[in-house]
Amino acid sequence: MMKNVEEALKKRPIMIAGPCSVESEEQIDKTAKFVASKGLKFLRGGAYKPRTSPDSFQGLGRKGAEMLKRAAERHGLYTVSEVMTDEDLKESYDYIDIVQIGSRNMASYGLIKQIAELTKDDRKPVLLKRHFGATITELLKAADYLSYYGNDNVLLCLRGIRTFEQIDSCFRFTPDISGIIELKDKTEKPIIFDPSHSAGLRRYVGKISETALCAGADGLIIEIHPEPDSALSDKDQALFFDDFSELLEDIGFNQD
Ligand code: PEP
Ligand code: MN
């Protein structure tokens, strides 16, 4: 299994798509089927959600991760999902092929060490997202924690940073495109760009995706949903399936 993930990760661009959160069997299966029909290999879906408000939808936890894995397996995909604690990873280890460390936990060194220790024997890939207030050097050093504690199989993910633009910009975060260029200079690790969380609005996702690839990103992670208007998290940035098909055409995605 792990060998195959490694094979799939060698292709460019590395395209990851799926809902912000896993919400139901039906929602994730529809998405997996669609994602696979487009020739992608990676399905994202949050089960343990870092929400700003404690009264927002918190994700389905282990059940959500299990639904994600089942849907992925039915359609020949690998899963990408965030964990917020070592307990999350222990209980859902077999359901997650690529472990996401979210932006908010990039500097949680205790968690990063635990994730390295839990994943090192399999060299299970880890997708480490840049904190929206962290420098590029801090991101690279957080990745060093993973290697230092035993797992150097890391993909770095840029997802927008907070700048003065957020005083009145429509963008949720400022897309850190220069970070792509700088990271390509400083590391061999694959660089994934997340246009969804940086844009915050679906109409900006396509242009930012093209720009990120142009700047040298090795891949993209994009939020899509079968019915964005009823999504339980990040509905404004989720692409309709048709939008995503168009985006794939615009970037000339063709992988089989
Ligand atoms: C996510 O990918 O669903 C997510 C919460 O992203 P970030 O950590 O970048 O905000
Ligand atoms: Mn999200």
Coordinates of C-alpha atoms and ligand atoms in Angstrom, one line a residue:
M1 CA 0.0 0.0 0.0
M2 CA 2.6 2.5 1.1
K3 CA 4.7 1.8 -2.0
N4 CA 1.7 2.7 -4.2
V5 CA 1.2 6.0 -2.4
E6 CA 4.8 6.7 -3.2
E7 CA 4.3 5.9 -6.8
A8 CA 1.3 8.1 -7.0
L9 CA 3.2 10.9 -5.4
K10 CA 5.9 10.8 -8.1
K11 CA 3.5 12.2 -10.7
R12 CA 3.1 15.9 -11.4
P13 CA 1.0 17.8 -10.6
I14 CA 0.0 16.1 -7.3
M15 CA -3.7 16.8 -7.4
I16 CA -5.7 16.4 -4.2
A17 CA -9.4 17.2 -4.0
G18 CA -12.4 16.7 -1.8
P19 CA -14.6 18.3 0.8
C20 CA -13.4 20.4 3.7
S21 CA -15.2 17.9 6.0
V22 CA -16.5 14.4 5.6
E23 CA -20.2 14.8 6.3
S24 CA -21.9 11.5 5.2
E25 CA -21.3 8.3 3.3
E26 CA -23.2 9.6 0.4
Q27 CA -21.4 13.0 0.3
I28 CA -18.0 11.4 0.4
D29 CA -18.8 8.6 -2.0
K30 CA -20.2 10.9 -4.6
T31 CA -17.1 13.1 -4.3
A32 CA -14.7 10.1 -4.5
K33 CA -16.4 8.8 -7.6
F34 CA -16.2 12.2 -9.3
V35 CA -12.5 12.7 -8.3
A36 CA -11.6 9.3 -9.6
S37 CA -13.4 9.9 -12.8
K38 CA -11.2 12.9 -13.4
G39 CA -8.0 10.8 -13.1
L40 CA -7.0 12.1 -9.7
K41 CA -5.4 9.8 -7.1
F42 CA -5.9 11.7 -3.9
L43 CA -9.1 12.4 -1.9
R44 CA -9.1 14.9 0.9
G45 CA -11.7 15.1 3.7
G46 CA -11.5 16.4 7.2
A47 CA -12.7 14.2 10.1
Y48 CA -11.0 16.0 13.0
K49 CA -11.7 19.7 12.3
P50 CA -9.9 22.7 13.8
R51 CA -12.8 25.1 13.9
T52 CA -12.5 28.7 15.2
S53 CA -15.7 28.4 17.1
P54 CA -16.4 25.5 19.5
D55 CA -20.1 25.5 18.5
S56 CA -19.3 25.0 14.7
F57 CA -19.4 21.5 13.2
Q58 CA -16.4 19.7 14.6
G59 CA -16.1 16.8 12.2
L60 CA -17.2 13.1 12.5
G61 CA -13.9 11.9 14.0
R62 CA -13.0 8.3 13.6
K63 CA -16.3 7.5 11.8
G64 CA -15.5 10.2 9.3
A65 CA -12.0 9.0 8.6
E66 CA -13.4 5.5 8.1
M67 CA -16.0 6.8 5.7
L68 CA -13.3 8.7 3.8
K69 CA -11.1 5.5 3.5
R70 CA -14.0 3.3 2.4
A71 CA -15.0 5.8 -0.3
A72 CA -11.4 6.1 -1.4
E73 CA -10.9 2.4 -1.6
R74 CA -14.1 1.9 -3.6
H75 CA -12.8 4.3 -6.2
G76 CA -9.0 3.5 -6.1
L77 CA -7.9 6.7 -4.3
Y78 CA -5.6 7.5 -1.4
T79 CA -6.8 9.6 1.5
V80 CA -5.5 12.9 2.9
S81 CA -6.8 13.9 6.3
E82 CA -5.9 16.1 9.2
V83 CA -5.3 15.0 12.8
M84 CA -5.2 17.3 15.8
T85 CA -3.9 14.9 18.4
D86 CA -1.8 11.7 18.6
E87 CA -5.0 9.9 19.7
D88 CA -6.7 11.0 16.5
L89 CA -3.9 9.4 14.5
K90 CA -3.8 6.2 16.6
E91 CA -7.5 5.5 16.2
S92 CA -7.6 6.4 12.4
Y93 CA -4.1 5.4 11.4
D94 CA -5.2 2.9 8.8
Y95 CA -7.8 5.2 7.3
I96 CA -5.3 8.0 6.5
D97 CA -2.7 7.5 3.8
I98 CA -1.3 11.1 4.0
V99 CA -1.5 12.7 7.4
Q100 CA -2.2 16.4 7.4
I101 CA -0.8 18.7 10.0
G102 CA -3.1 21.8 9.8
S103 CA -1.9 25.4 9.7
R104 CA -2.9 26.0 13.3
N105 CA -0.7 23.1 14.5
M106 CA 2.4 23.9 12.5
A107 CA 4.1 25.1 15.7
S108 CA 2.7 22.4 17.9
Y109 CA 6.1 20.7 18.3
G110 CA 4.8 18.1 20.8
L111 CA 2.2 16.9 18.3
I112 CA 4.7 17.0 15.4
K113 CA 7.1 14.8 17.3
Q114 CA 4.3 12.3 18.1
I115 CA 3.2 12.2 14.5
A116 CA 6.8 11.6 13.4
E117 CA 7.1 8.8 15.9
L118 CA 3.8 7.2 14.9
T119 CA 4.5 7.4 11.1
K120 CA 8.3 6.7 10.9
D121 CA 8.1 2.9 10.6
D122 CA 5.9 3.2 7.5
R123 CA 7.4 6.5 6.3
K124 CA 3.7 7.4 5.9
P125 CA 3.7 10.8 4.1
V126 CA 2.9 13.9 6.1
L127 CA 1.4 17.1 4.6
L128 CA 2.6 19.9 6.7
K129 CA 0.7 23.2 6.2
R130 CA 2.3 26.6 6.8
H131 CA 0.9 28.5 9.7
F132 CA -0.7 31.7 8.4
G133 CA 1.6 33.7 10.7
A134 CA 4.8 31.7 10.2
T135 CA 7.9 32.5 8.1
I136 CA 9.2 30.2 5.5
T137 CA 12.2 29.4 7.7
E138 CA 9.8 28.4 10.6
L139 CA 7.9 26.1 8.2
L140 CA 11.2 24.5 7.1
K141 CA 12.2 24.0 10.7
A142 CA 8.9 22.5 11.6
A143 CA 9.5 20.0 8.7
D144 CA 13.0 19.4 10.2
Y145 CA 11.2 18.2 13.4
L146 CA 9.5 15.5 11.4
S147 CA 12.9 14.3 9.9
Y148 CA 14.7 14.6 13.3
Y149 CA 12.1 12.4 14.9
G150 CA 12.2 9.8 12.2
N151 CA 10.0 10.7 9.2
D152 CA 11.4 12.8 6.4
N153 CA 8.6 11.9 4.0
V154 CA 7.1 15.4 4.1
L155 CA 5.1 17.5 1.6
L156 CA 5.0 21.2 2.4
C157 CA 1.8 23.1 1.9
L158 CA 1.3 26.8 1.5
R159 CA -2.3 28.0 2.2
G160 CA -2.1 31.7 2.4
I161 CA -0.8 34.0 5.1
R162 CA -2.4 36.8 7.1
T163 CA -1.2 40.3 6.1
F164 CA -2.6 43.9 6.2
E165 CA -4.6 42.9 3.1
Q166 CA -7.1 41.2 5.3
I167 CA -8.3 44.6 6.6
D168 CA -10.5 45.0 3.5
S169 CA -9.5 42.4 0.9
C170 CA -12.0 39.8 -0.3
F171 CA -9.3 37.1 0.0
R172 CA -9.5 35.1 3.2
F173 CA -5.7 35.0 3.4
T174 CA -3.0 36.5 1.1
P175 CA -1.9 33.8 -1.3
D176 CA 1.8 33.2 -0.5
I177 CA 2.9 32.7 -4.1
S178 CA 6.4 34.0 -3.4
G179 CA 6.7 31.2 -0.9
I180 CA 6.5 28.6 -3.7
I181 CA 9.5 30.2 -5.5
E182 CA 11.5 30.5 -2.3
L183 CA 10.8 27.0 -1.1
K184 CA 11.7 25.5 -4.5
D185 CA 15.0 27.2 -4.0
K186 CA 15.5 25.9 -0.5
T187 CA 14.2 22.4 -0.4
E188 CA 13.7 19.3 -2.5
K189 CA 10.4 18.5 -0.8
P190 CA 7.3 18.7 -2.9
I191 CA 5.4 22.0 -2.5
I192 CA 1.6 21.8 -2.5
F193 CA -0.5 24.9 -2.8
D194 CA -3.9 25.3 -1.3
P195 CA -5.9 27.9 -3.2
S196 CA -9.2 27.2 -1.4
H197 CA -8.2 28.4 2.1
S198 CA -6.2 31.4 0.7
A199 CA -9.0 32.5 -1.6
G200 CA -11.9 31.9 0.7
L201 CA -14.3 32.4 -2.3
R202 CA -14.8 29.9 -5.0
R203 CA -14.5 32.4 -7.8
Y204 CA -10.9 33.0 -7.0
V205 CA -9.8 29.4 -6.8
G206 CA -9.1 28.8 -10.5
K207 CA -6.8 31.8 -11.0
I208 CA -4.8 31.2 -7.9
S209 CA -4.4 27.5 -8.9
E210 CA -3.0 28.4 -12.3
T211 CA -0.7 31.0 -10.7
A212 CA 0.6 28.6 -8.1
L213 CA 1.5 26.0 -10.8
C214 CA 3.1 28.7 -12.9
A215 CA 5.2 29.6 -9.9
G216 CA 6.4 26.0 -9.7
A217 CA 4.1 24.3 -7.2
D218 CA 4.3 20.5 -7.4
G219 CA 0.6 20.1 -6.7
L220 CA -2.7 21.6 -5.4
I221 CA -5.1 20.7 -2.7
I222 CA -8.6 22.0 -3.5
E223 CA -11.9 21.8 -1.7
I224 CA -14.9 20.6 -3.7
H225 CA -18.4 19.5 -2.6
P226 CA -21.4 17.8 -4.4
E227 CA -23.6 20.6 -2.9
P228 CA -21.4 23.5 -1.8
D229 CA -24.4 25.6 -0.5
S230 CA -25.1 23.0 2.1
A231 CA -21.5 22.2 3.1
L232 CA -21.0 22.1 6.9
S233 CA -17.7 23.9 6.7
D234 CA -16.0 26.3 4.3
K235 CA -19.0 26.4 1.9
D236 CA -18.1 29.7 0.2
Q237 CA -14.8 28.3 -1.1
A238 CA -16.0 24.8 -2.1
L239 CA -16.1 24.3 -5.9
F240 CA -19.0 22.7 -7.6
F241 CA -18.0 19.6 -9.6
D242 CA -18.4 21.5 -12.8
D243 CA -16.1 24.3 -11.6
F244 CA -13.5 21.7 -10.8
S245 CA -13.8 20.1 -14.2
E246 CA -13.2 23.5 -15.8
L247 CA -10.2 24.1 -13.5
L248 CA -8.7 20.8 -14.5
E249 CA -9.1 21.8 -18.2
D250 CA -7.6 25.2 -17.6
I251 CA -4.5 23.7 -16.0
G252 CA -4.3 21.0 -18.7
F253 CA -4.6 18.2 -16.1
N254 CA -4.3 14.9 -17.8
Q255 CA -3.1 11.9 -15.8
D256 CA -3.8 8.2 -16.1
Ligands
PEP1 C1 -8.2 22.2 5.9 O1 -7.3 21.8 5.1 O2 -9.3 21.8 6.0 C2 -7.7 23.2 6.9 C3 -8.4 23.4 8.0 O3 -6.7 24.0 6.4 P1 -5.8 25.0 7.2 O4 -5.1 24.2 8.3 O5 -4.8 25.4 6.2 O6 -6.7 26.1 7.7
MN2 MN -11.5 23.8 4.9

